[in-house]
Coordinates of C-alpha atoms and ligand atoms in Angstrom, one line a residue:
M124 CA -58.7 9.3 303.0
L125 CA -61.7 11.2 301.8
F126 CA -64.3 11.7 304.4
N127 CA -67.8 12.2 303.4
R128 CA -70.3 11.5 306.1
N129 CA -73.0 10.8 303.7
K130 CA -71.0 7.8 302.4
S131 CA -69.8 6.7 305.8
K132 CA -71.3 3.3 307.0
A133 CA -70.6 4.1 310.6
W134 CA -72.2 7.5 310.3
D135 CA -75.3 6.1 308.6
R136 CA -75.6 3.5 311.4
L137 CA -75.5 6.2 314.0
D138 CA -78.1 8.2 312.1
S139 CA -80.5 5.3 312.2
I140 CA -79.8 4.5 315.8
Y141 CA -80.4 8.1 316.7
K142 CA -83.9 8.1 315.0
H143 CA -85.0 5.3 317.4
F144 CA -83.0 6.4 320.4
K145 CA -83.6 10.1 320.5
K146 CA -86.6 10.0 322.8
T147 CA -85.0 7.5 325.3
Q148 CA -85.0 8.8 328.8
M149 CA -81.9 8.3 330.9
K150 CA -84.0 7.6 334.0
D151 CA -85.5 4.6 332.2
L152 CA -82.1 3.3 331.3
F153 CA -81.1 3.7 335.0
A154 CA -84.2 1.9 336.1
A155 CA -83.6 -1.0 333.7
D156 CA -80.0 -1.6 334.8
A157 CA -79.0 -1.2 338.5
K158 CA -75.3 -1.4 337.5
R159 CA -75.4 1.3 334.9
G160 CA -73.4 3.8 337.0
E161 CA -70.6 1.3 337.5
L162 CA -70.8 0.0 333.9
Y163 CA -70.3 3.4 332.4
S164 CA -67.4 4.5 334.6
E165 CA -63.6 4.4 334.1
Q166 CA -60.9 5.0 336.6
L167 CA -57.3 6.0 336.0
E168 CA -55.0 6.4 339.0
T169 CA -56.8 8.9 341.3
M170 CA -59.4 10.0 338.7
L171 CA -62.9 8.5 338.2
V172 CA -64.9 9.4 335.2
D173 CA -68.6 8.5 335.4
Y174 CA -70.2 8.9 331.9
S175 CA -73.4 7.0 332.8
K176 CA -75.6 10.1 332.8
N177 CA -75.5 10.4 329.1
R178 CA -78.0 9.5 326.4
I179 CA -76.2 6.3 325.4
D180 CA -76.4 2.5 325.7
D181 CA -74.2 -0.3 324.5
N182 CA -75.5 -0.1 321.0
V183 CA -74.8 3.6 320.7
L184 CA -71.3 3.2 322.1
E185 CA -70.5 0.3 319.8
A186 CA -71.6 2.4 316.8
L187 CA -69.5 5.3 318.0
F188 CA -66.4 3.1 318.5
A189 CA -67.0 1.8 315.0
L190 CA -67.0 5.4 313.7
A191 CA -63.6 5.9 315.4
E192 CA -62.3 2.7 313.8
E193 CA -63.6 3.8 310.4
R194 CA -61.9 7.1 310.8
G195 CA -58.5 5.4 311.5
L196 CA -58.3 6.7 315.0
K197 CA -55.8 4.0 316.2
E198 CA -53.4 4.9 313.4
K199 CA -53.8 8.6 314.0
I200 CA -53.0 8.2 317.6
A201 CA -49.9 6.2 316.7
D202 CA -49.0 8.9 314.1
M203 CA -49.1 11.7 316.7
F204 CA -47.0 9.7 319.2
S205 CA -44.4 8.8 316.6
G206 CA -43.8 12.4 315.5
K207 CA -45.5 12.3 312.1
K208 CA -46.4 15.7 310.7
I209 CA -50.1 15.5 311.5
N210 CA -50.4 19.3 311.6
A211 CA -50.7 19.1 307.8
T212 CA -51.5 22.7 307.0
E213 CA -48.4 23.9 308.7
N214 CA -46.3 20.7 307.9
R215 CA -45.5 20.2 311.6
A216 CA -45.3 17.3 314.0
V217 CA -47.5 17.6 317.1
L218 CA -45.4 16.7 320.1
H219 CA -46.7 18.1 323.3
I220 CA -46.7 14.5 324.4
A221 CA -42.9 14.5 324.0
L222 CA -42.6 17.2 326.6
R223 CA -43.8 14.9 329.2
N224 CA -42.4 11.6 327.8
R225 CA -41.1 10.4 331.1
A226 CA -40.1 7.1 329.6
N227 CA -37.6 9.1 327.5
T228 CA -38.1 6.8 324.6
P229 CA -36.8 8.5 321.4
I230 CA -39.3 10.4 319.2
Y231 CA -38.0 11.3 315.8
V232 CA -38.9 14.3 313.7
D233 CA -37.1 14.5 310.3
G234 CA -34.8 11.7 311.5
R235 CA -33.7 13.4 314.7
D236 CA -34.7 12.4 318.2
V237 CA -36.3 15.4 319.9
M238 CA -35.9 14.1 323.4
P239 CA -32.3 15.3 324.1
Q240 CA -33.2 18.9 323.4
I241 CA -36.4 18.6 325.5
N242 CA -34.4 17.2 328.4
A243 CA -31.8 19.9 328.1
V244 CA -34.4 22.6 328.4
L245 CA -36.1 20.9 331.3
E246 CA -32.7 20.7 333.0
K247 CA -32.1 24.4 332.3
M248 CA -35.6 25.2 333.7
K249 CA -34.9 23.2 336.8
D250 CA -31.6 25.1 337.5
F251 CA -33.2 28.5 336.9
S252 CA -36.4 27.9 338.8
E253 CA -34.5 26.5 341.8
A254 CA -32.0 29.4 341.6
V255 CA -34.9 31.9 341.8
R256 CA -36.7 30.0 344.6
L257 CA -33.5 29.7 346.7
G258 CA -32.5 33.3 346.0
R259 CA -29.3 32.3 344.1
F260 CA -30.5 34.2 341.0
T261 CA -31.3 37.6 342.4
G262 CA -32.4 41.0 341.0
Y263 CA -29.9 43.7 340.0
T264 CA -29.7 45.1 343.5
G265 CA -29.1 41.6 345.1
K266 CA -32.7 41.2 346.4
K267 CA -34.6 38.0 346.1
L268 CA -37.0 37.8 343.2
T269 CA -40.4 37.2 344.8
N270 CA -42.8 38.8 342.2
I271 CA -43.0 36.7 339.1
V272 CA -44.8 38.3 336.2
N273 CA -45.7 36.3 333.2
I274 CA -46.3 38.4 330.1
G275 CA -48.0 36.4 327.3
I276 CA -51.3 35.8 325.7
G277 CA -53.4 32.9 324.5
G278 CA -51.5 29.7 325.0
S279 CA -48.6 31.6 326.4
D280 CA -50.8 32.8 329.2
L281 CA -53.9 30.6 329.8
G282 CA -52.0 27.4 330.5
P283 CA -49.6 28.8 333.0
F284 CA -52.3 31.0 334.5
M285 CA -54.8 28.2 334.9
A286 CA -52.1 25.8 336.3
C287 CA -50.7 28.3 338.8
E288 CA -54.1 29.1 340.1
A289 CA -55.0 25.4 340.2
L290 CA -51.8 24.6 342.2
R291 CA -51.8 27.7 344.4
H292 CA -51.7 25.5 347.4
Y293 CA -48.2 24.4 346.4
W294 CA -46.8 27.9 345.9
A295 CA -43.6 28.9 347.8
K296 CA -44.8 31.1 350.7
D297 CA -42.7 34.1 349.7
I298 CA -43.5 34.0 345.9
N299 CA -46.4 35.9 344.2
C300 CA -47.3 35.3 340.6
Y301 CA -48.9 37.8 338.3
F302 CA -50.1 37.6 334.7
I303 CA -50.3 40.4 332.1
S304 CA -52.0 39.3 328.9
N305 CA -54.4 41.9 327.6
I306 CA -53.2 44.8 325.5
D307 CA -55.5 47.0 327.6
G308 CA -53.0 49.3 329.5
T309 CA -55.1 48.6 332.6
A310 CA -53.7 45.0 332.7
C311 CA -50.1 46.3 332.9
A312 CA -50.9 49.2 335.2
E313 CA -52.8 47.1 337.8
V314 CA -49.8 44.7 338.1
L315 CA -47.1 47.3 338.1
N316 CA -48.9 49.2 340.8
K317 CA -48.6 46.2 343.1
I318 CA -44.9 45.2 342.7
D319 CA -41.4 46.5 343.4
P320 CA -38.9 46.6 340.5
E321 CA -36.1 45.3 342.7
T322 CA -37.9 42.0 343.5
T323 CA -39.6 41.4 340.2
L324 CA -38.8 38.9 337.5
F325 CA -40.6 39.4 334.1
I326 CA -41.1 36.3 332.0
V327 CA -41.8 37.2 328.4
A328 CA -43.6 34.2 327.0
S329 CA -44.3 34.1 323.3
K330 CA -43.8 31.3 320.9
T331 CA -43.3 33.6 317.9
F332 CA -42.1 36.6 319.8
T333 CA -44.0 38.7 317.3
T334 CA -47.4 39.0 319.1
I335 CA -48.3 42.7 319.4
E336 CA -50.0 42.4 322.8
T337 CA -47.1 40.6 324.4
L338 CA -44.4 42.8 322.9
T339 CA -46.2 46.0 323.8
N340 CA -46.7 44.9 327.4
A341 CA -43.1 43.7 327.6
R342 CA -41.8 47.0 326.3
T343 CA -43.9 48.9 328.9
C344 CA -42.6 46.7 331.7
R345 CA -39.1 47.1 330.4
K346 CA -39.4 50.9 330.5
W347 CA -40.9 50.8 334.0
L348 CA -37.9 48.7 335.2
I349 CA -35.3 50.8 333.4
D350 CA -36.9 54.0 334.8
A351 CA -36.4 52.6 338.3
L352 CA -33.1 50.6 338.1
G353 CA -31.4 51.6 334.8
E354 CA -30.7 49.7 331.6
H355 CA -28.2 47.3 333.1
A356 CA -30.9 45.8 335.3
V357 CA -32.7 44.2 332.4
A358 CA -30.5 41.1 332.3
K359 CA -31.4 40.3 335.9
H360 CA -35.1 41.0 335.6
F361 CA -36.2 39.7 332.2
I362 CA -36.2 36.2 330.7
A363 CA -37.8 34.9 327.5
L364 CA -39.6 31.7 326.6
S365 CA -39.8 31.4 322.9
T366 CA -39.0 29.5 319.7
N367 CA -37.6 32.7 318.1
K368 CA -34.1 33.4 319.3
E369 CA -33.5 36.2 316.8
E370 CA -36.5 38.2 317.9
V371 CA -35.6 37.6 321.6
E372 CA -32.2 39.1 321.0
K373 CA -33.6 42.0 319.1
F374 CA -35.9 42.7 322.0
G375 CA -32.8 43.0 324.2
I376 CA -33.0 39.8 326.2
N377 CA -29.7 37.9 326.6
P378 CA -30.0 34.5 324.9
D379 CA -28.6 32.9 328.0
N380 CA -31.9 34.0 329.7
M381 CA -33.9 32.4 326.9
F382 CA -35.7 29.1 327.4
A383 CA -36.5 27.4 324.1
F384 CA -39.2 25.3 322.7
W385 CA -40.0 24.2 319.2
D386 CA -42.5 24.5 316.4
F387 CA -43.8 21.0 317.2
V388 CA -45.4 22.5 320.3
G389 CA -48.6 24.3 319.7
G390 CA -49.2 27.5 321.7
R391 CA -52.3 26.0 323.4
Y392 CA -50.4 22.8 324.1
S393 CA -47.4 24.5 325.6
M394 CA -47.8 24.6 329.4
W395 CA -45.6 21.5 329.6
S396 CA -42.7 23.3 327.8
A397 CA -40.6 26.3 328.9
I398 CA -43.9 28.2 328.8
G399 CA -44.5 26.5 332.2
M400 CA -41.6 28.4 333.8
I401 CA -43.8 30.4 336.1
I402 CA -45.4 27.2 337.3
A403 CA -42.0 25.7 338.0
I404 CA -41.0 28.8 340.0
A405 CA -44.2 28.9 341.9
I406 CA -44.6 25.2 342.9
G407 CA -41.0 24.0 342.6
F408 CA -39.5 21.9 339.8
K409 CA -40.3 18.5 341.6
N410 CA -44.0 19.4 341.5
F411 CA -43.7 20.6 337.9
E412 CA -42.3 17.2 337.1
R413 CA -45.2 15.5 338.9
M414 CA -47.5 17.5 336.6
L415 CA -45.6 16.1 333.6
E416 CA -45.9 12.6 335.1
G417 CA -49.7 13.0 335.5
A418 CA -50.0 14.0 331.8
F419 CA -47.7 11.1 330.9
A420 CA -50.0 8.6 332.8
M421 CA -52.9 9.9 330.7
D422 CA -50.8 9.7 327.5
E423 CA -50.0 6.1 328.2
H424 CA -53.6 5.3 328.9
F425 CA -54.7 7.1 325.7
K426 CA -52.1 5.4 323.6
N427 CA -52.5 1.8 324.9
T428 CA -56.1 1.4 326.0
A429 CA -58.9 -0.2 323.9
F430 CA -61.5 2.4 322.9
E431 CA -64.1 0.7 325.1
H432 CA -62.1 1.8 328.2
N433 CA -60.2 4.8 326.9
I434 CA -61.3 7.9 328.8
P435 CA -60.5 10.6 326.2
V436 CA -61.9 8.5 323.4
I437 CA -65.2 7.8 325.2
L438 CA -65.6 11.5 326.2
A439 CA -64.8 12.6 322.7
L440 CA -67.3 10.2 321.0
I441 CA -70.1 11.1 323.4
G442 CA -69.4 14.8 322.4
V443 CA -69.6 13.8 318.7
W444 CA -72.9 12.0 319.5
Y445 CA -74.5 15.2 320.8
N446 CA -72.8 17.5 318.4
N447 CA -73.5 15.7 315.2
F448 CA -76.7 13.6 315.9
Y449 CA -78.6 15.5 318.5
G450 CA -77.5 18.8 316.9
V451 CA -76.3 20.2 320.3
H452 CA -73.3 22.4 319.5
R453 CA -72.4 23.6 322.9
Y454 CA -71.0 22.2 326.1
G455 CA -70.1 23.3 329.6
V456 CA -67.3 22.5 332.0
I457 CA -68.1 23.2 335.6
P458 CA -65.3 22.6 338.1
Y459 CA -66.5 22.4 341.7
D460 CA -63.2 23.7 343.0
Q461 CA -62.1 27.2 343.5
Y462 CA -58.6 26.4 342.5
L463 CA -59.9 25.1 339.1
Q464 CA -61.9 28.3 338.4
Y465 CA -59.9 29.2 335.3
L466 CA -60.1 25.7 333.8
P467 CA -63.1 26.6 331.5
A468 CA -61.2 29.6 330.1
Y469 CA -58.2 27.4 329.4
L470 CA -60.3 24.7 327.8
Q471 CA -62.1 27.4 325.7
Q472 CA -58.9 28.0 323.8
L473 CA -57.8 24.4 323.8
D474 CA -61.1 23.2 322.3
M475 CA -62.4 26.2 320.3
E476 CA -59.0 27.2 318.7
S477 CA -58.3 23.5 317.9
N478 CA -61.6 22.4 316.5
G479 CA -63.3 25.6 315.4
K480 CA -62.6 24.7 311.7
S481 CA -64.6 24.4 308.5
V482 CA -62.2 22.8 306.0
T483 CA -61.2 19.1 306.1
L484 CA -57.7 17.7 305.8
D485 CA -58.7 16.9 302.2
N486 CA -59.2 20.6 301.4
K487 CA -63.0 20.5 301.3
F488 CA -65.6 22.3 303.3
V489 CA -66.8 20.0 306.1
D490 CA -70.3 18.5 305.7
C491 CA -71.0 18.2 309.4
A492 CA -70.7 20.4 312.5
T493 CA -67.3 20.6 314.1
G494 CA -66.1 22.1 317.4
P495 CA -68.8 23.1 319.9
V496 CA -69.0 26.3 321.8
L497 CA -67.5 25.7 325.2
F498 CA -68.2 27.8 328.3
G499 CA -68.2 27.2 332.1
G500 CA -67.5 28.5 335.5
A501 CA -66.9 27.4 339.1
G502 CA -69.6 25.5 341.0
T503 CA -71.5 26.3 343.1
N504 CA -71.4 29.9 341.9
V505 CA -72.7 29.1 338.5
Q506 CA -75.7 27.2 340.0
H507 CA -76.9 30.7 341.1
S508 CA -76.3 32.2 337.6
F509 CA -76.8 30.2 334.4
F510 CA -77.9 26.9 335.8
Q511 CA -81.6 28.0 335.5
L512 CA -81.3 27.7 331.7
L513 CA -79.5 24.3 332.0
H514 CA -82.4 22.9 334.1
Q515 CA -85.4 24.5 332.4
G516 CA -84.3 26.2 329.3
T517 CA -85.0 25.0 325.8
E518 CA -81.3 24.3 325.1
I519 CA -79.7 21.1 326.0
V520 CA -76.1 21.7 327.3
P521 CA -74.0 18.6 328.1
L522 CA -71.8 19.3 331.1
D523 CA -68.6 18.0 332.6
L524 CA -68.8 18.3 336.4
I525 CA -65.4 18.0 338.1
V526 CA -64.7 17.8 341.8
P527 CA -61.9 16.7 344.1
A528 CA -63.1 14.3 346.9
I529 CA -60.7 15.9 349.3
S530 CA -60.2 19.7 349.5
H531 CA -56.9 21.4 350.4
N532 CA -59.1 23.5 352.7
E533 CA -61.4 21.2 354.7
I534 CA -63.1 23.8 356.8
G535 CA -66.1 22.7 358.7
A536 CA -68.8 21.2 356.4
H537 CA -67.8 23.4 353.4
H538 CA -66.5 20.5 351.3
Q539 CA -69.3 18.1 352.0
I540 CA -71.8 20.8 351.1
L541 CA -69.9 21.3 347.8
L542 CA -69.8 17.6 347.1
A543 CA -73.5 17.2 347.9
N544 CA -74.2 20.0 345.4
I545 CA -72.3 18.5 342.5
L546 CA -73.9 15.1 343.0
A547 CA -77.3 16.7 343.3
Q548 CA -76.9 18.7 340.1
G549 CA -76.0 15.6 338.1
E550 CA -79.0 13.8 339.5
A551 CA -81.4 16.6 339.1
L552 CA -80.4 17.3 335.5
M553 CA -80.8 13.6 334.6
R554 CA -83.9 12.8 336.6
G555 CA -85.9 16.0 336.3
K556 CA -89.3 16.4 337.9
T557 CA -92.6 15.5 336.3
E558 CA -95.7 17.7 336.7
E559 CA -97.2 15.0 338.9
E560 CA -94.2 15.1 341.2
A561 CA -94.3 18.9 341.3
A562 CA -98.1 18.8 342.1
A563 CA -97.5 16.3 344.9
E564 CA -94.8 18.5 346.4
L565 CA -97.1 21.5 346.3
E566 CA -99.9 19.6 347.8
A567 CA -97.6 18.4 350.7
A568 CA -96.7 22.1 351.2
G569 CA -100.4 22.8 351.8
K570 CA -101.2 24.7 348.5
S571 CA -104.7 24.9 347.2
Q572 CA -105.7 22.9 344.1
A573 CA -106.0 26.2 342.2
E574 CA -102.4 27.1 343.2
I575 CA -101.2 23.6 342.3
N576 CA -102.7 23.8 338.9
R577 CA -101.3 27.2 338.3
L578 CA -97.7 26.3 339.4
K579 CA -97.0 22.7 338.6
K580 CA -95.8 23.3 335.0
Y581 CA -93.4 26.1 336.2
K582 CA -92.1 23.8 338.9
S583 CA -91.5 20.8 336.7
F584 CA -88.2 19.8 335.0
T585 CA -87.9 17.8 331.8
G586 CA -84.7 16.1 332.9
N587 CA -82.8 13.9 330.5
R588 CA -79.9 16.4 330.5
P589 CA -76.5 14.8 330.2
T590 CA -73.5 15.2 332.5
N591 CA -70.1 13.5 332.9
T592 CA -68.9 13.5 336.5
I593 CA -65.2 13.5 337.1
I594 CA -64.1 12.8 340.7
L595 CA -60.5 13.5 341.5
K596 CA -58.8 12.6 344.7
K597 CA -57.2 16.0 345.4
I598 CA -56.1 18.9 343.1
D599 CA -52.4 18.1 343.1
P600 CA -49.8 18.5 340.3
F601 CA -50.1 14.9 339.1
T602 CA -53.9 15.0 339.0
L603 CA -53.9 18.3 337.1
G604 CA -51.5 16.9 334.6
M605 CA -53.8 13.9 334.0
L606 CA -56.9 16.1 333.7
V607 CA -55.5 18.6 331.2
A608 CA -53.9 15.8 329.1
M609 CA -57.3 14.1 329.1
Y610 CA -58.9 17.2 327.5
E611 CA -56.1 17.6 325.0
H612 CA -56.6 14.0 323.7
K613 CA -60.4 14.4 323.7
V614 CA -60.1 17.4 321.4
F615 CA -57.6 15.5 319.2
V616 CA -60.0 12.5 318.9
Q617 CA -62.9 14.8 317.8
G618 CA -60.6 16.5 315.3
V619 CA -59.9 13.0 313.8
I620 CA -63.6 12.2 313.6
W621 CA -64.3 15.5 311.8
N622 CA -61.2 15.1 309.7
I623 CA -59.9 18.6 310.5
D624 CA -56.5 19.9 311.4
S625 CA -56.8 20.6 315.2
F626 CA -53.4 22.2 315.4
D627 CA -53.4 25.3 313.2
Q628 CA -55.3 28.6 314.0
F629 CA -55.5 30.6 310.8
G630 CA -58.9 31.9 312.0
V631 CA -57.2 34.4 314.4
E632 CA -55.2 36.1 311.6
L633 CA -57.7 38.2 309.7
G634 CA -58.7 40.3 312.7
K635 CA -55.1 40.8 313.7
K636 CA -54.2 42.1 310.2
L637 CA -57.2 44.5 310.0
A638 CA -56.2 45.9 313.5
L639 CA -52.8 46.8 312.0
N640 CA -54.6 48.7 309.2
I641 CA -56.8 50.6 311.6
L642 CA -54.1 51.5 314.1
P643 CA -52.4 54.2 311.9
E644 CA -55.9 55.7 311.3
L645 CA -56.5 56.1 315.0
Q646 CA -53.1 57.5 315.4
G647 CA -53.7 60.0 312.7
T648 CA -50.9 58.8 310.4
A649 CA -53.2 57.3 307.7
H650 CA -56.4 58.7 306.2
N651 CA -59.2 57.7 303.9
V652 CA -58.6 53.9 304.2
A653 CA -61.5 52.0 302.7
H654 CA -63.9 50.5 305.2
D655 CA -67.5 49.5 305.3
S656 CA -69.7 52.4 306.5
S657 CA -70.1 51.0 310.0
T658 CA -66.4 50.6 310.7
A659 CA -65.7 54.0 309.1
A660 CA -68.3 55.8 311.2
L661 CA -67.0 54.0 314.4
I662 CA -63.5 55.2 313.7
K663 CA -64.7 58.7 313.1
H664 CA -66.7 58.6 316.4
I665 CA -63.8 57.3 318.5
K666 CA -61.4 59.9 317.0
K667 CA -63.9 62.7 317.8
I668 CA -64.2 61.5 321.5
R669 CA -60.5 61.1 322.0
K670 CA -59.5 64.5 320.5
Ligands
F6P924 O1 -53.9 34.4 318.5 C1 -53.7 33.1 318.6 C2 -52.3 32.7 319.0 O2 -51.6 32.5 317.9 C3 -52.4 31.4 319.9 O3 -52.5 30.3 319.2 C4 -51.2 31.6 320.7 O4 -51.3 30.8 321.9 C5 -51.2 33.0 321.0 O5 -51.7 33.6 319.9 C6 -49.9 33.6 321.5 O6 -48.9 33.5 320.5 P1 -47.4 33.7 320.9 O7 -47.1 32.7 322.0 O8 -46.6 33.4 319.6 O9 -47.2 35.1 321.4

């Protein structure tokens, strides 16, 4: 279907609603309806999503749901879940949902049910992760493998890294996890300095097994291990997670030590697959399965719930409202939980690699803004860094504020202070403070009239700044699974509205290719390669310094 927003009825309706609605103040909407908070909240299992502090009302939401209908969202969701090749540019199905299909109902790709192969790999992961945790699979010298090093980048790093950190509370006491992703030798050196070859398992995680950063890091680690224990040790200290058996074998890893996944699993959607091996080793396979179950609960909700109560759909459409009508092309994710501190980095890839696109599925340049810039960091830390701009800057930045009601570390009043802060931030951003209110406060503090007049503008807040508040019960594997799946589906819905392919990533290729051209120049094996004058001068300068 051709998508042209100028000819879209639903889009036009939203445009005209926006013209009247744009000046509406959320605090007036709250004043007019005592039940607004309840009305614009949804709960799934142990997760509550309050989206009431947004610039929306029933009329806006109805028009957004109509846009989703018009874009065929219902059919697109069904297409994804049934294994249709919705990653059109790469002619692939998109089946991260199959990896956590706990109902085990068949899902067909090219006439073949994918579930048996998924179940077989899960079974193999279970056996291996338990063997490592119980010390049945040991290192070459018979010692227990207690240092687990994941070597991967992008989706082969960020998901496992974020999830391991989020679920640190569940780690086996004698296991330590490390992550090497950056090609910067420092990343390798800093990990290798901390570990002992006899007790280290290297997991080489790469969907393609051709990624230069991962293979270079893996070779360095392999050499380090061989220098210490000899060539024969490799089979007991290296495993691979990949779709590319041939390259795994070429690298020198025994195919018995390879855990497969498939081209219908996108890199940034792969933590549920064999790529999650380090998570399974760290928290145990039962907990890994709980994470899959949490994601499955969100999948079922997403697939079966009417748009009006569908959490990923609602969050996605509110994002579209800001992005395409308010012209706000950025958004922040602020987890108020130390264990979730890497969630924003993970979501950055999920969202920006998925929806940072400019060409529609009909092979035309888009005529509206697509994926926003996503950033974030852990509360309360970020309140003391970039929140100043969020409260008083000229940019509006919609936020997701996330917190568990119960901490794994209930020490004194820490968690109550944390909870008070997240709630206060949402309230402050929404309500703001008028000049009159600021003046009254200054007066109560005993300031002179001259002081009050001088300071009241600086001390006022425009408010009307949107937030979603997501309250979890506790950060456990099930809850994390739900949360991550919620964001995956949110990104998918936005991709459907913008009519783009959320599952390719051609945008990362050009820079990779040019780096391969420049490398031989830096190494002195190629000369006089054509560059712009800036790049040429920079190459010359670096070579001079490194001589
Ligand atoms: O550079 C982008 C990317 O292709 C990601 O999409 C992917 O997650 C990452 O590189 C790593 O790729 P691989 O798992 O094939 O090493």
